[in-house]
PDB file of C-alpha atoms (C1' of nucleotides) in Angstrom:
ATOM      1  CA  MET A   1      15.284 151.636 -85.184  1.00  0.00           C
ATOM      2  CA  LYS A   2      16.088 150.646 -88.727  1.00  0.00           C
ATOM      3  CA  THR A   3      17.635 147.274 -89.361  1.00  0.00           C
ATOM      4  CA  ASP A   4      20.743 147.047 -91.517  1.00  0.00           C
ATOM      5  CA  ILE A   5      18.900 145.256 -94.267  1.00  0.00           C
ATOM      6  CA  ASP A   6      16.161 147.864 -94.247  1.00  0.00           C
ATOM      7  CA  LYS A   7      18.726 150.641 -94.684  1.00  0.00           C
ATOM      8  CA  VAL A   8      20.122 148.806 -97.695  1.00  0.00           C
ATOM      9  CA  PHE A   9      16.698 148.299 -99.311  1.00  0.00           C
ATOM     10  CA  LYS A  10      15.827 151.958 -98.690  1.00  0.00           C
ATOM     11  CA  ALA A  11      19.157 153.104-100.115  1.00  0.00           C
ATOM     12  CA  LEU A  12      18.630 151.014-103.238  1.00  0.00           C
ATOM     13  CA  ALA A  13      15.104 152.377-103.733  1.00  0.00           C
ATOM     14  CA  ASP A  14      16.259 155.563-105.436  1.00  0.00           C
ATOM     15  CA  PRO A  15      17.375 155.361-109.092  1.00  0.00           C
ATOM     16  CA  HIS A  16      19.946 158.141-108.618  1.00  0.00           C
ATOM     17  CA  ARG A  17      21.587 156.177-105.848  1.00  0.00           C
ATOM     18  CA  ARG A  18      21.632 152.989-107.917  1.00  0.00           C
ATOM     19  CA  GLN A  19      23.209 155.018-110.698  1.00  0.00           C
ATOM     20  CA  LEU A  20      25.901 156.251-108.314  1.00  0.00           C
ATOM     21  CA  LEU A  21      26.682 152.649-107.385  1.00  0.00           C
ATOM     22  CA  ASP A  22      26.866 151.825-111.081  1.00  0.00           C
ATOM     23  CA  ARG A  23      29.316 154.655-111.647  1.00  0.00           C
ATOM     24  CA  LEU A  24      31.514 153.436-108.798  1.00  0.00           C
ATOM     25  CA  HIS A  25      31.208 149.932-110.159  1.00  0.00           C
ATOM     26  CA  ALA A  26      32.542 151.216-113.497  1.00  0.00           C
ATOM     27  CA  ASP A  27      35.238 153.397-111.911  1.00  0.00           C
ATOM     28  CA  ASN A  28      35.921 152.849-108.241  1.00  0.00           C
ATOM     29  CA  GLY A  29      37.394 155.373-105.814  1.00  0.00           C
ATOM     30  CA  GLN A  30      35.951 158.559-107.303  1.00  0.00           C
ATOM     31  CA  THR A  31      35.770 161.848-105.435  1.00  0.00           C
ATOM     32  CA  LEU A  32      32.529 163.688-104.774  1.00  0.00           C
ATOM     33  CA  GLY A  33      33.516 166.220-107.419  1.00  0.00           C
ATOM     34  CA  GLU A  34      33.995 163.515-110.038  1.00  0.00           C
ATOM     35  CA  LEU A  35      30.650 161.954-109.186  1.00  0.00           C
ATOM     36  CA  CYS A  36      29.028 165.356-109.693  1.00  0.00           C
ATOM     37  CA  LEU A  37      30.217 165.765-113.284  1.00  0.00           C
ATOM     38  CA  ASP A  38      27.397 165.550-115.836  1.00  0.00           C
ATOM     39  CA  ALA A  39      24.850 165.234-113.057  1.00  0.00           C
ATOM     40  CA  SER A  40      21.552 167.056-113.236  1.00  0.00           C
ATOM     41  CA  MET A  41      21.482 168.096-109.606  1.00  0.00           C
ATOM     42  CA  THR A  42      23.587 170.031-107.170  1.00  0.00           C
ATOM     43  CA  ARG A  43      26.640 168.737-105.396  1.00  0.00           C
ATOM     44  CA  GLN A  44      24.765 168.872-102.094  1.00  0.00           C
ATOM     45  CA  ALA A  45      22.014 166.605-103.368  1.00  0.00           C
ATOM     46  CA  ILE A  46      24.571 164.064-104.551  1.00  0.00           C
ATOM     47  CA  ALA A  47      26.435 164.332-101.252  1.00  0.00           C
ATOM     48  CA  LYS A  48      23.175 163.474 -99.464  1.00  0.00           C
ATOM     49  CA  HIS A  49      22.642 160.424-101.654  1.00  0.00           C
ATOM     50  CA  LEU A  50      26.224 159.309-101.025  1.00  0.00           C
ATOM     51  CA  GLY A  51      25.603 159.855 -97.316  1.00  0.00           C
ATOM     52  CA  LEU A  52      22.698 157.423 -97.376  1.00  0.00           C
ATOM     53  CA  LEU A  53      24.721 154.896 -99.352  1.00  0.00           C
ATOM     54  CA  GLU A  54      27.487 155.269 -96.777  1.00  0.00           C
ATOM     55  CA  ALA A  55      25.030 154.852 -93.889  1.00  0.00           C
ATOM     56  CA  ALA A  56      23.834 151.637 -95.527  1.00  0.00           C
ATOM     57  CA  ASN A  57      27.490 150.587 -95.838  1.00  0.00           C
ATOM     58  CA  LEU A  58      27.123 150.245 -99.604  1.00  0.00           C
ATOM     59  CA  VAL A  59      29.853 152.848-100.033  1.00  0.00           C
ATOM     60  CA  VAL A  60      32.987 153.275 -97.954  1.00  0.00           C
ATOM     61  CA  THR A  61      34.996 156.487 -98.056  1.00  0.00           C
ATOM     62  CA  VAL A  62      38.617 157.383 -97.550  1.00  0.00           C
ATOM     63  CA  TRP A  63      39.967 160.904 -97.173  1.00  0.00           C
ATOM     64  CA  ARG A  64      42.953 161.874 -99.281  1.00  0.00           C
ATOM     65  CA  GLY A  65      43.865 165.411 -98.326  1.00  0.00           C
ATOM     66  CA  ARG A  66      40.829 167.522 -99.055  1.00  0.00           C
ATOM     67  CA  GLU A  67      39.310 164.908-101.341  1.00  0.00           C
ATOM     68  CA  LYS A  68      36.979 162.142-100.282  1.00  0.00           C
ATOM     69  CA  LEU A  69      37.296 158.940-102.268  1.00  0.00           C
ATOM     70  CA  HIS A  70      34.241 156.725-102.622  1.00  0.00           C
ATOM     71  CA  TYR A  71      34.543 152.968-102.886  1.00  0.00           C
ATOM     72  CA  LEU A  72      31.824 150.444-103.588  1.00  0.00           C
ATOM     73  CA  ASN A  73      31.264 147.862-100.871  1.00  0.00           C
ATOM     74  CA  PRO A  74      29.634 144.808-102.452  1.00  0.00           C
ATOM     75  CA  VAL A  75      28.973 143.018 -99.160  1.00  0.00           C
ATOM     76  CA  PRO A  76      25.489 144.415 -98.338  1.00  0.00           C
ATOM     77  CA  ILE A  77      24.285 143.635-101.858  1.00  0.00           C
ATOM     78  CA  GLN A  78      25.461 140.089-101.398  1.00  0.00           C
ATOM     79  CA  GLU A  79      23.626 139.935 -98.077  1.00  0.00           C
ATOM     80  CA  ILE A  80      20.398 141.103 -99.690  1.00  0.00           C
ATOM     81  CA  TYR A  81      20.777 138.215-102.032  1.00  0.00           C
ATOM     82  CA  GLU A  82      21.655 135.607 -99.434  1.00  0.00           C
ATOM     83  CA  ARG A  83      19.280 136.674 -96.690  1.00  0.00           C
ATOM     84  CA  TRP A  84      16.321 137.661 -98.799  1.00  0.00           C
ATOM     85  CA  ILE A  85      16.263 136.842-102.516  1.00  0.00           C
ATOM     86  CA  HIS A  86      17.730 133.400-102.163  1.00  0.00           C
ATOM     87  CA  LYS A  87      14.803 131.975-100.182  1.00  0.00           C
ATOM     88  CA  TYR A  88      12.374 133.096-102.887  1.00  0.00           C
ATOM     89  CA  GLU A  89      14.536 131.461-105.533  1.00  0.00           C
ATOM     90  CA  ARG A  90      14.436 128.143-103.718  1.00  0.00           C
ATOM     91  CA  HIS A  91      10.648 127.941-103.836  1.00  0.00           C
ATOM     92  CA  ARG A  92      10.327 129.767-107.118  1.00  0.00           C
ATOM     93  CA  VAL A  93       8.903 126.825-109.021  1.00  0.00           C
ATOM     94  CA  ARG A  94       6.280 126.141-106.370  1.00  0.00           C
ATOM     95  CA  ALA A  95       5.212 129.798-106.300  1.00  0.00           C
ATOM     96  CA  LEU A  96       4.874 129.800-110.065  1.00  0.00           C
ATOM     97  CA  THR A  97       2.753 126.653-110.103  1.00  0.00           C
ATOM     98  CA  ASP A  98       0.525 128.093-107.351  1.00  0.00           C
ATOM     99  CA  LEU A  99       0.087 131.151-109.492  1.00  0.00           C
ATOM    100  CA  THR A 100      -0.659 129.446-112.799  1.00  0.00           C
ATOM    101  CA  LYS A 101      -3.044 127.031-111.086  1.00  0.00           C
ATOM    102  CA  ALA A 102      -4.950 129.944-109.593  1.00  0.00           C
ATOM    103  CA  LEU A 103      -5.087 131.717-112.926  1.00  0.00           C
ATOM    104  CA  GLU A 104      -6.390 128.564-114.633  1.00  0.00           C
ATOM    105  CA  GLU A 105      -9.186 128.163-112.100  1.00  0.00           C
ATOM    106  CA  LYS A 106     -10.090 131.766-112.737  1.00  0.00           C
ATOM    107  CA  CYS A 107     -10.701 130.907-116.401  1.00  0.00           C
ATOM    108  CA  ASP A 108     -12.893 127.914-115.534  1.00  0.00           C
ATOM    109  CA  ASP A 109     -15.808 130.201-114.623  1.00  0.00           C
TER     110      ASP A 109
ATOM    111  CA  MET B   1       7.685 157.440-116.022  1.00  0.00           C
ATOM    112  CA  LYS B   2       8.863 154.748-113.665  1.00  0.00           C
ATOM    113  CA  THR B   3      10.686 151.760-115.046  1.00  0.00           C
ATOM    114  CA  ASP B   4       9.555 148.275-114.070  1.00  0.00           C
ATOM    115  CA  ILE B   5      12.696 147.625-112.091  1.00  0.00           C
ATOM    116  CA  ASP B   6      12.294 150.904-110.246  1.00  0.00           C
ATOM    117  CA  LYS B   7       8.764 149.978-109.199  1.00  0.00           C
ATOM    118  CA  VAL B   8      10.077 146.704-107.810  1.00  0.00           C
ATOM    119  CA  PHE B   9      12.894 148.357-105.842  1.00  0.00           C
ATOM    120  CA  LYS B  10      10.457 150.954-104.481  1.00  0.00           C
ATOM    121  CA  ALA B  11       7.953 148.260-103.545  1.00  0.00           C
ATOM    122  CA  LEU B  12      10.636 146.292-101.701  1.00  0.00           C
ATOM    123  CA  ALA B  13      11.804 149.380 -99.802  1.00  0.00           C
ATOM    124  CA  ASP B  14       9.069 149.136 -97.165  1.00  0.00           C
ATOM    125  CA  PRO B  15       9.462 146.511 -94.412  1.00  0.00           C
ATOM    126  CA  HIS B  16       5.686 146.003 -94.143  1.00  0.00           C
ATOM    127  CA  ARG B  17       5.536 145.130 -97.822  1.00  0.00           C
ATOM    128  CA  ARG B  18       8.464 142.720 -97.532  1.00  0.00           C
ATOM    129  CA  GLN B  19       6.659 141.149 -94.605  1.00  0.00           C
ATOM    130  CA  LEU B  20       3.537 140.725 -96.717  1.00  0.00           C
ATOM    131  CA  LEU B  21       5.602 138.941 -99.358  1.00  0.00           C
ATOM    132  CA  ASP B  22       7.043 136.738 -96.630  1.00  0.00           C
ATOM    133  CA  ARG B  23       3.545 135.865 -95.434  1.00  0.00           C
ATOM    134  CA  LEU B  24       2.485 134.933 -98.947  1.00  0.00           C
ATOM    135  CA  HIS B  25       5.687 132.979 -99.311  1.00  0.00           C
ATOM    136  CA  ALA B  26       4.722 130.996 -96.218  1.00  0.00           C
ATOM    137  CA  ASP B  27       1.066 130.629 -97.221  1.00  0.00           C
ATOM    138  CA  ASN B  28       0.201 131.540-100.779  1.00  0.00           C
ATOM    139  CA  GLY B  29      -3.217 132.657-102.039  1.00  0.00           C
ATOM    140  CA  GLN B  30      -4.438 134.502 -98.948  1.00  0.00           C
ATOM    141  CA  THR B  31      -7.305 136.982 -98.983  1.00  0.00           C
ATOM    142  CA  LEU B  32      -6.966 140.592 -97.919  1.00  0.00           C
ATOM    143  CA  GLY B  33      -8.845 139.756 -94.736  1.00  0.00           C
ATOM    144  CA  GLU B  34      -6.424 136.976 -93.859  1.00  0.00           C
ATOM    145  CA  LEU B  35      -3.454 139.231 -94.500  1.00  0.00           C
ATOM    146  CA  CYS B  36      -4.969 141.773 -92.109  1.00  0.00           C
ATOM    147  CA  LEU B  37      -5.091 139.391 -89.150  1.00  0.00           C
ATOM    148  CA  ASP B  38      -2.624 140.295 -86.384  1.00  0.00           C
ATOM    149  CA  ALA B  39      -1.568 143.377 -88.284  1.00  0.00           C
ATOM    150  CA  SER B  40      -0.967 146.645 -86.490  1.00  0.00           C
ATOM    151  CA  MET B  41      -2.629 148.821 -89.094  1.00  0.00           C
ATOM    152  CA  THR B  42      -5.942 149.195 -90.798  1.00  0.00           C
ATOM    153  CA  ARG B  43      -7.227 147.076 -93.663  1.00  0.00           C
ATOM    154  CA  GLN B  44      -7.007 150.076 -95.971  1.00  0.00           C
ATOM    155  CA  ALA B  45      -3.320 150.610 -95.238  1.00  0.00           C
ATOM    156  CA  ILE B  46      -2.604 146.971 -96.014  1.00  0.00           C
ATOM    157  CA  ALA B  47      -4.697 147.168 -99.171  1.00  0.00           C
ATOM    158  CA  LYS B  48      -2.556 150.099-100.295  1.00  0.00           C
ATOM    159  CA  HIS B  49       0.638 148.137 -99.702  1.00  0.00           C
ATOM    160  CA  LEU B  50      -0.788 145.195-101.623  1.00  0.00           C
ATOM    161  CA  GLY B  51      -1.747 147.593-104.400  1.00  0.00           C
ATOM    162  CA  LEU B  52       1.853 148.724-104.753  1.00  0.00           C
ATOM    163  CA  LEU B  53       3.082 145.133-104.717  1.00  0.00           C
ATOM    164  CA  GLU B  54       0.536 144.341-107.415  1.00  0.00           C
ATOM    165  CA  ALA B  55       1.600 147.373-109.481  1.00  0.00           C
ATOM    166  CA  ALA B  56       5.182 146.107-109.266  1.00  0.00           C
ATOM    167  CA  ASN B  57       3.904 142.681-110.371  1.00  0.00           C
ATOM    168  CA  LEU B  58       5.289 141.098-107.218  1.00  0.00           C
ATOM    169  CA  VAL B  59       1.793 139.963-106.314  1.00  0.00           C
ATOM    170  CA  VAL B  60      -0.914 138.683-108.657  1.00  0.00           C
ATOM    171  CA  THR B  61      -4.547 138.549-107.575  1.00  0.00           C
ATOM    172  CA  VAL B  62      -7.518 136.400-108.485  1.00  0.00           C
ATOM    173  CA  TRP B  63     -11.103 137.147-107.513  1.00  0.00           C
ATOM    174  CA  ARG B  64     -13.107 134.302-106.004  1.00  0.00           C
ATOM    175  CA  GLY B  65     -16.587 135.634-105.403  1.00  0.00           C
ATOM    176  CA  ARG B  66     -16.250 138.530-103.050  1.00  0.00           C
ATOM    177  CA  GLU B  67     -12.784 137.516-101.947  1.00  0.00           C
ATOM    178  CA  LYS B  68      -9.520 138.557-103.543  1.00  0.00           C
ATOM    179  CA  LEU B  69      -6.785 135.963-103.425  1.00  0.00           C
ATOM    180  CA  HIS B  70      -3.173 137.146-103.389  1.00  0.00           C
ATOM    181  CA  TYR B  71      -0.382 135.119-104.949  1.00  0.00           C
ATOM    182  CA  LEU B  72       3.322 135.744-104.850  1.00  0.00           C
ATOM    183  CA  ASN B  73       4.974 136.262-108.220  1.00  0.00           C
ATOM    184  CA  PRO B  74       8.671 135.420-107.879  1.00  0.00           C
ATOM    185  CA  VAL B  75       9.636 136.642-111.372  1.00  0.00           C
ATOM    186  CA  PRO B  76      10.434 140.301-110.569  1.00  0.00           C
ATOM    187  CA  ILE B  77      12.596 139.273-107.628  1.00  0.00           C
ATOM    188  CA  GLN B  78      14.521 136.996-109.927  1.00  0.00           C
ATOM    189  CA  GLU B  79      14.912 139.852-112.402  1.00  0.00           C
ATOM    190  CA  ILE B  80      16.315 142.119-109.713  1.00  0.00           C
ATOM    191  CA  TYR B  81      18.887 139.473-109.103  1.00  0.00           C
ATOM    192  CA  GLU B  82      19.737 138.813-112.750  1.00  0.00           C
ATOM    193  CA  ARG B  83      19.668 142.375-114.034  1.00  0.00           C
ATOM    194  CA  TRP B  84      21.171 144.128-111.072  1.00  0.00           C
ATOM    195  CA  ILE B  85      22.728 142.105-108.248  1.00  0.00           C
ATOM    196  CA  HIS B  86      24.438 139.597-110.480  1.00  0.00           C
ATOM    197  CA  LYS B  87      26.759 142.107-112.121  1.00  0.00           C
ATOM    198  CA  TYR B  88      28.014 143.227-108.691  1.00  0.00           C
ATOM    199  CA  GLU B  89      28.617 139.629-107.709  1.00  0.00           C
ATOM    200  CA  ARG B  90      30.800 139.054-110.756  1.00  0.00           C
ATOM    201  CA  HIS B  91      33.240 141.811-109.823  1.00  0.00           C
ATOM    202  CA  ARG B  92      32.817 141.381-106.110  1.00  0.00           C
ATOM    203  CA  VAL B  93      36.387 140.283-105.473  1.00  0.00           C
ATOM    204  CA  ARG B  94      37.814 143.200-107.439  1.00  0.00           C
ATOM    205  CA  ALA B  95      35.616 145.685-105.546  1.00  0.00           C
ATOM    206  CA  LEU B  96      36.736 144.218-102.240  1.00  0.00           C
ATOM    207  CA  THR B  97      40.414 144.410-103.133  1.00  0.00           C
ATOM    208  CA  ASP B  98      39.959 148.028-104.299  1.00  0.00           C
ATOM    209  CA  LEU B  99      38.397 148.751-100.961  1.00  0.00           C
ATOM    210  CA  THR B 100      40.938 147.046 -98.729  1.00  0.00           C
ATOM    211  CA  LYS B 101      43.802 148.570-100.717  1.00  0.00           C
ATOM    212  CA  ALA B 102      42.329 152.031-100.202  1.00  0.00           C
ATOM    213  CA  LEU B 103      41.869 151.394 -96.492  1.00  0.00           C
ATOM    214  CA  GLU B 104      45.468 150.204 -96.171  1.00  0.00           C
ATOM    215  CA  GLU B 105      46.823 153.343 -97.851  1.00  0.00           C
ATOM    216  CA  LYS B 106      44.752 155.343 -95.424  1.00  0.00           C
ATOM    217  CA  CYS B 107      46.686 153.746 -92.552  1.00  0.00           C
ATOM    218  CA  ASP B 108      50.078 154.483 -94.135  1.00  0.00           C
ATOM    219  CA  ASP B 109      49.823 158.145 -93.177  1.00  0.00           C
TER     220      ASP B 109
ATOM    221  C1'  DT C   1     -35.000 140.377-100.167  1.00  0.00           C
ATOM    222  C1'  DT C   2     -32.378 141.896 -96.756  1.00  0.00           C
ATOM    223  C1'  DG C   3     -28.517 142.086 -93.693  1.00  0.00           C
ATOM    224  C1'  DA C   4     -23.809 140.977 -93.154  1.00  0.00           C
ATOM    225  C1'  DC C   5     -19.377 140.544 -95.187  1.00  0.00           C
ATOM    226  C1'  DA C   6     -15.151 141.550 -98.300  1.00  0.00           C
ATOM    227  C1'  DT C   7     -13.368 144.828-100.686  1.00  0.00           C
ATOM    228  C1'  DG C   8     -12.785 149.519-103.205  1.00  0.00           C
ATOM    229  C1'  DC C   9     -12.582 154.534-103.431  1.00  0.00           C
ATOM    230  C1'  DA C  10     -11.614 159.234-101.878  1.00  0.00           C
ATOM    231  C1'  DA C  11     -10.460 162.820 -98.818  1.00  0.00           C
ATOM    232  C1'  DC C  12      -7.508 164.073 -95.537  1.00  0.00           C
ATOM    233  C1'  DC C  13      -3.300 164.321 -92.386  1.00  0.00           C
ATOM    234  C1'  DA C  14       1.577 163.966 -90.553  1.00  0.00           C
ATOM    235  C1'  DT C  15       5.956 162.886 -91.585  1.00  0.00           C
ATOM    236  C1'  DA C  16       9.689 161.413 -94.747  1.00  0.00           C
ATOM    237  C1'  DT C  17      12.167 162.364 -98.773  1.00  0.00           C
ATOM    238  C1'  DG C  18      14.696 164.706-102.336  1.00  0.00           C
ATOM    239  C1'  DG C  19      16.037 168.860-103.672  1.00  0.00           C
ATOM    240  C1'  DT C  20      17.595 173.776-103.248  1.00  0.00           C
ATOM    241  C1'  DT C  21      20.444 177.946-101.439  1.00  0.00           C
ATOM    242  C1'  DG C  22      23.828 180.048 -98.416  1.00  0.00           C
ATOM    243  C1'  DC C  23      27.537 179.860 -95.502  1.00  0.00           C
ATOM    244  C1'  DA C  24      31.458 177.436 -92.808  1.00  0.00           C
ATOM    245  C1'  DT C  25      35.642 174.707 -92.624  1.00  0.00           C
ATOM    246  C1'  DG C  26      39.890 172.775 -93.763  1.00  0.00           C
ATOM    247  C1'  DA C  27      43.536 171.579 -97.393  1.00  0.00           C
ATOM    248  C1'  DT C  28      46.273 173.118-101.366  1.00  0.00           C
ATOM    249  C1'  DA C  29      48.940 175.981-104.328  1.00  0.00           C
ATOM    250  C1'  DT C  30      50.988 180.348-105.584  1.00  0.00           C
TER     251       DT C  30
ATOM    252  C1'  DA D   1      49.718 184.631 -96.268  1.00  0.00           C
ATOM    253  C1'  DT D   2      46.078 184.353 -99.035  1.00  0.00           C
ATOM    254  C1'  DA D   3      43.042 182.913-102.635  1.00  0.00           C
ATOM    255  C1'  DT D   4      41.066 178.832-104.285  1.00  0.00           C
ATOM    256  C1'  DC D   5      39.302 174.367-104.120  1.00  0.00           C
ATOM    257  C1'  DA D   6      36.711 170.203-102.066  1.00  0.00           C
ATOM    258  C1'  DT D   7      33.669 169.250 -98.930  1.00  0.00           C
ATOM    259  C1'  DG D   8      30.336 169.737 -94.761  1.00  0.00           C
ATOM    260  C1'  DC D   9      26.418 171.723 -92.336  1.00  0.00           C
ATOM    261  C1'  DA D  10      21.889 173.792 -91.734  1.00  0.00           C
ATOM    262  C1'  DA D  11      17.714 175.918 -92.981  1.00  0.00           C
ATOM    263  C1'  DC D  12      14.201 175.705 -95.927  1.00  0.00           C
ATOM    264  C1'  DC D  13      10.750 174.043 -99.528  1.00  0.00           C
ATOM    265  C1'  DA D  14       7.679 170.968-102.436  1.00  0.00           C
ATOM    266  C1'  DT D  15       6.184 166.661-103.118  1.00  0.00           C
ATOM    267  C1'  DA D  16       5.872 161.694-102.011  1.00  0.00           C
ATOM    268  C1'  DT D  17       4.649 158.379 -98.738  1.00  0.00           C
ATOM    269  C1'  DG D  18       2.226 155.831 -95.238  1.00  0.00           C
ATOM    270  C1'  DG D  19      -1.444 156.037 -92.492  1.00  0.00           C
ATOM    271  C1'  DT D  20      -6.239 157.240 -91.002  1.00  0.00           C
ATOM    272  C1'  DT D  21     -11.562 157.749 -91.328  1.00  0.00           C
ATOM    273  C1'  DG D  22     -15.931 157.508 -93.787  1.00  0.00           C
ATOM    274  C1'  DC D  23     -18.689 155.866 -97.259  1.00  0.00           C
ATOM    275  C1'  DA D  24     -19.840 153.067-101.624  1.00  0.00           C
ATOM    276  C1'  DT D  25     -20.158 148.725-104.085  1.00  0.00           C
ATOM    277  C1'  DG D  26     -20.876 144.057-104.970  1.00  0.00           C
ATOM    278  C1'  DT D  27     -21.461 139.166-103.168  1.00  0.00           C
ATOM    279  C1'  DC D  28     -23.128 135.686-100.094  1.00  0.00           C
ATOM    280  C1'  DA D  29     -26.361 133.515 -96.847  1.00  0.00           C
ATOM    281  C1'  DA D  30     -30.673 133.282 -94.180  1.00  0.00           C
TER     282       DA D  30
END
DNA sequence: TTGACATGCAACCATATGGTTGCATGATAT
DNA sequence: ATATCATGCAACCATATGGTTGCATGTCAA
């Protein structure tokens, strides 16, 4: 079984999907049709990408008649930060000194 | 051609690779052999994962005799935050209100 | 010097992934 | 009512990905 956080990382791994999030970030609540304009792939391909983003809870959808509106959900991105990136930030300085020390020793040969 | 940031996102997409980063975070400068202990796959598989992490500049290596030491490089993770996550954080409240408003309208049917 | 040890390289395999095409379904507008 | 529009579903395909096995290379230690 995939963890929630794994689904989010996987969803973010594709540049097209990140671009879709960017487009929703610029203009929230777009329909599938709108998100397909000026795209270099078929509607079905984009619908699949949106499906993955939805499964990762990065996008939430609302039906309005026959249109499906797509909204950005910023919560999982925030969780990636808090549960994963943040801990590396805390010890960032130590990791960097480890690294530079190792690289210096390398040059002492 | 893959962008730098894309390589980092791709590298972070695999749970085994994130686990390797976690292990280096806990104990920096480990050899390949050490990183293979208690792992459920072959040395070669782990070496491939480390190769991707190195290509994404998330890990930097130093040779010491016949051993290869692996160090965590926190810089790309920080860049992911600054160049990508941060902008979503800034408009987080707006995105959330967009979302809840849309969900409320959905219930007004 | 020779054997053991740490790692690299390459071929190969199964499955996942990203994309396509074709058709089905349900809502809207005339 | 019916044609059109927005979307979903399913089969299919090529390539990417994650893993394996087998062998080669270079370093250390006896």
